[in-house]
Amino acid sequence: MQTALHLSDYEDVLEPKKIFAMQALASFQSNHFGACSRAFVRLEDSKSVAPDEREALAALALTIFTR
């Protein structure tokens, strides 16, 4: 989990889409839903995410957070 969060320090080197997807996955698996929510927000706001992917991310986030 901590390693995934530290990836944000390397946004200039790594693709932000992959960074935030990794953070969302790691935080979801470790039940850190606040960090998971922040990662989803950053993913949805990212310019590298296509509009159809944004809709899929929004649906996934809705599924996760309405459990």
Coordinates of N, CA, C and O in Angstrom, one line a residue:
M1 N 0.8 -1.2 0.0 CA 0.0 0.0 0.0 C 0.9 1.3 0.0 O 0.7 2.2 -0.8
Q2 N 1.9 1.3 0.9 CA 2.7 2.5 1.0 C 3.5 2.7 -0.3 O 3.7 3.8 -0.7
T3 N 3.9 1.6 -0.9 CA 4.7 1.7 -2.2 C 3.8 2.3 -3.3 O 4.3 3.2 -4.0
A4 N 2.6 1.9 -3.3 CA 1.7 2.4 -4.3 C 1.4 3.9 -4.1 O 1.4 4.7 -5.1
L5 N 1.3 4.4 -2.9 CA 1.1 5.8 -2.6 C 2.3 6.6 -2.9 O 2.2 7.7 -3.4
H6 N 3.5 6.0 -2.8 CA 4.8 6.8 -3.1 C 5.0 6.9 -4.6 O 5.8 7.7 -5.1
L7 N 4.2 6.2 -5.4 CA 4.3 6.3 -6.9 C 3.9 7.7 -7.4 O 4.3 8.2 -8.4
S8 N 3.1 8.4 -6.6 CA 2.7 9.8 -6.9 C 3.9 10.7 -7.1 O 3.8 11.7 -7.8
D9 N 4.9 10.4 -6.4 CA 6.1 11.2 -6.5 C 6.8 11.1 -7.8 O 7.7 12.0 -8.1
Y10 N 6.4 10.2 -8.6 CA 7.1 9.9 -9.9 C 6.1 10.2 -11.1 O 6.3 9.6 -12.2
E11 N 5.2 11.1 -10.9 CA 4.2 11.4 -12.0 C 4.9 11.9 -13.3 O 4.4 11.7 -14.4
D12 N 6.1 12.5 -13.1 CA 6.8 13.0 -14.3 C 7.5 11.9 -15.1 O 7.8 12.1 -16.2
V13 N 7.7 10.8 -14.5 CA 8.3 9.6 -15.1 C 7.3 8.6 -15.5 O 7.4 8.0 -16.6
L14 N 6.4 8.2 -14.7 CA 5.4 7.2 -14.9 C 4.1 7.8 -15.4 O 3.8 8.9 -15.1
E15 N 3.4 6.9 -16.1 CA 2.1 7.4 -16.6 C 1.1 7.5 -15.5 O 0.9 6.5 -14.7
P16 N 0.5 8.7 -15.3 CA -0.4 8.9 -14.1 C -1.6 7.9 -14.1 O -2.0 7.5 -13.0
K17 N -2.1 7.5 -15.3 CA -3.2 6.5 -15.3 C -2.8 5.2 -14.6 O -3.6 4.7 -13.8
K18 N -1.6 4.8 -14.8 CA -1.1 3.5 -14.2 C -0.8 3.7 -12.7 O -1.1 2.8 -11.9
I19 N -0.3 4.9 -12.3 CA -0.1 5.2 -10.9 C -1.4 5.1 -10.1 O -1.4 4.4 -9.1
F20 N -2.4 5.9 -10.6 CA -3.6 5.9 -9.8 C -4.4 4.6 -9.9 O -5.1 4.3 -8.9
A21 N -4.3 3.9 -11.0 CA -4.9 2.6 -11.0 C -4.3 1.6 -10.0 O -5.0 0.9 -9.3
M22 N -3.0 1.7 -9.9 CA -2.3 0.9 -8.9 C -2.7 1.3 -7.5 O -2.9 0.4 -6.6
Q23 N -2.8 2.6 -7.2 CA -3.2 3.1 -5.9 C -4.6 2.6 -5.6 O -4.9 2.2 -4.4
A24 N -5.5 2.7 -6.5 CA -6.9 2.3 -6.3 C -7.0 0.8 -6.0 O -7.6 0.4 -5.1
L25 N -6.2 0.0 -6.8 CA -6.3 -1.4 -6.5 C -5.7 -1.8 -5.2 O -6.2 -2.6 -4.4
A26 N -4.5 -1.2 -4.9 CA -3.8 -1.6 -3.6 C -4.7 -1.1 -2.4 O -4.8 -1.8 -1.4
S27 N -5.2 0.1 -2.5 CA -6.0 0.6 -1.3 C -7.3 -0.1 -1.2 O -7.8 -0.4 -0.1
F28 N -7.9 -0.6 -2.3 CA -9.1 -1.3 -2.2 C -8.8 -2.7 -1.5 O -9.6 -3.1 -0.7
Q29 N -7.8 -3.3 -2.0 CA -7.4 -4.7 -1.4 C -7.1 -4.6 0.1 O -7.2 -5.6 0.8
S30 N -6.6 -3.4 0.5 CA -6.2 -3.3 1.9 C -7.2 -2.6 2.7 O -7.0 -2.2 3.9
N31 N -8.4 -2.4 2.1 CA -9.6 -1.7 2.8 C -9.3 -0.3 3.3 O -9.9 0.1 4.3
H32 N -8.5 0.4 2.5 CA -8.2 1.8 2.8 C -9.1 2.6 1.8 O -8.6 3.1 0.7
F33 N -10.4 2.7 2.1 CA -11.3 3.2 1.1 C -11.2 4.7 0.9 O -11.6 5.2 -0.2
G34 N -10.7 5.5 1.8 CA -10.4 6.9 1.6 C -9.4 7.1 0.5 O -9.5 7.9 -0.4
A35 N -8.3 6.3 0.6 CA -7.2 6.4 -0.4 C -7.7 5.9 -1.8 O -7.4 6.4 -2.8
C36 N -8.6 4.9 -1.7 CA -9.2 4.3 -2.9 C -10.0 5.4 -3.6 O -9.9 5.6 -4.8
S37 N -10.8 6.1 -2.8 CA -11.7 7.1 -3.4 C -10.8 8.2 -4.0 O -11.1 8.7 -5.1
R38 N -9.8 8.7 -3.4 CA -8.9 9.7 -3.9 C -8.2 9.2 -5.2 O -8.1 10.0 -6.2
A39 N -7.8 8.0 -5.3 CA -7.2 7.4 -6.5 C -8.3 7.4 -7.6 O -7.9 7.8 -8.8
F40 N -9.5 7.1 -7.3 CA -10.5 7.1 -8.4 C -10.8 8.5 -8.9 O -11.0 8.7 -10.1
V41 N -10.8 9.5 -8.0 CA -11.0 10.9 -8.4 C -9.9 11.3 -9.3 O -10.1 12.0 -10.3
R42 N -8.7 11.0 -8.9 CA -7.5 11.4 -9.7 C -7.6 10.7 -11.1 O -7.2 11.3 -12.1
L43 N -8.0 9.4 -11.1 CA -8.1 8.7 -12.4 C -9.2 9.4 -13.3 O -9.0 9.6 -14.5
E44 N -10.3 9.7 -12.7 CA -11.4 10.3 -13.5 C -11.0 11.7 -14.0 O -11.5 12.1 -15.0
D45 N -10.2 12.4 -13.3 CA -9.8 13.7 -13.7 C -8.6 13.7 -14.6 O -8.2 14.8 -15.2
S46 N -7.9 12.6 -14.8 CA -6.7 12.5 -15.6 C -7.1 12.7 -17.1 O -8.1 12.2 -17.6
K47 N -6.2 13.5 -17.7 CA -6.4 13.7 -19.2 C -6.1 12.5 -20.0 O -6.5 12.5 -21.2
S48 N -5.4 11.5 -19.5 CA -5.0 10.4 -20.3 C -6.1 9.3 -20.3 O -5.9 8.3 -20.9
V49 N -7.2 9.5 -19.6 CA -8.3 8.6 -19.6 C -9.4 9.0 -20.6 O -9.8 10.1 -20.6
A50 N -9.7 8.1 -21.4 CA -10.7 8.3 -22.5 C -12.1 8.5 -21.8 O -12.4 7.9 -20.8
P51 N -13.0 9.2 -22.5 CA -14.4 9.4 -21.9 C -15.1 8.0 -21.6 O -15.8 8.0 -20.6
D52 N -15.0 7.0 -22.5 CA -15.6 5.8 -22.2 C -15.0 5.1 -21.0 O -15.7 4.4 -20.2
E53 N -13.7 5.3 -20.8 CA -13.1 4.7 -19.6 C -13.5 5.4 -18.3 O -13.7 4.8 -17.3
R54 N -13.8 6.7 -18.5 CA -14.3 7.5 -17.3 C -15.6 7.0 -16.8 O -15.9 6.8 -15.6
E55 N -16.5 6.7 -17.8 CA -17.8 6.1 -17.5 C -17.6 4.8 -16.8 O -18.3 4.5 -15.8
A56 N -16.7 3.9 -17.2 CA -16.5 2.6 -16.6 C -15.9 2.8 -15.2 O -16.3 2.1 -14.3
L57 N -15.0 3.7 -15.1 CA -14.4 4.0 -13.7 C -15.5 4.5 -12.8 O -15.5 4.1 -11.6
A58 N -16.4 5.4 -13.2 CA -17.5 5.9 -12.4 C -18.4 4.8 -12.0 O -18.8 4.7 -10.8
A59 N -18.7 3.9 -12.9 CA -19.6 2.8 -12.5 C -18.9 1.8 -11.5 O -19.5 1.3 -10.6
L60 N -17.6 1.6 -11.7 CA -16.9 0.7 -10.8 C -16.8 1.4 -9.4 O -17.0 0.7 -8.4
A61 N -16.5 2.7 -9.4 CA -16.5 3.4 -8.1 C -17.8 3.3 -7.4 O -17.9 3.1 -6.2
L62 N -18.9 3.5 -8.1 CA -20.2 3.4 -7.5 C -20.5 2.0 -6.9 O -21.0 1.9 -5.9
T63 N -20.0 1.0 -7.6 CA -20.2 -0.4 -7.2 C -19.4 -0.6 -5.9 O -19.9 -1.2 -4.9
I64 N -18.2 -0.1 -5.8 CA -17.3 -0.3 -4.7 C -17.9 0.4 -3.5 O -17.9 -0.1 -2.4
F65 N -18.2 1.7 -3.7 CA -18.6 2.5 -2.5 C -20.0 2.5 -2.1 O -20.4 3.1 -1.1
T66 N -20.8 1.7 -2.7 CA -22.2 1.5 -2.3 C -22.5 0.1 -1.8 O -23.6 -0.4 -1.8
R67 N -21.4 -0.6 -1.4 CA -21.5 -1.9 -0.8 C -22.3 -1.9 0.5 O -22.2 -1.2 1.4

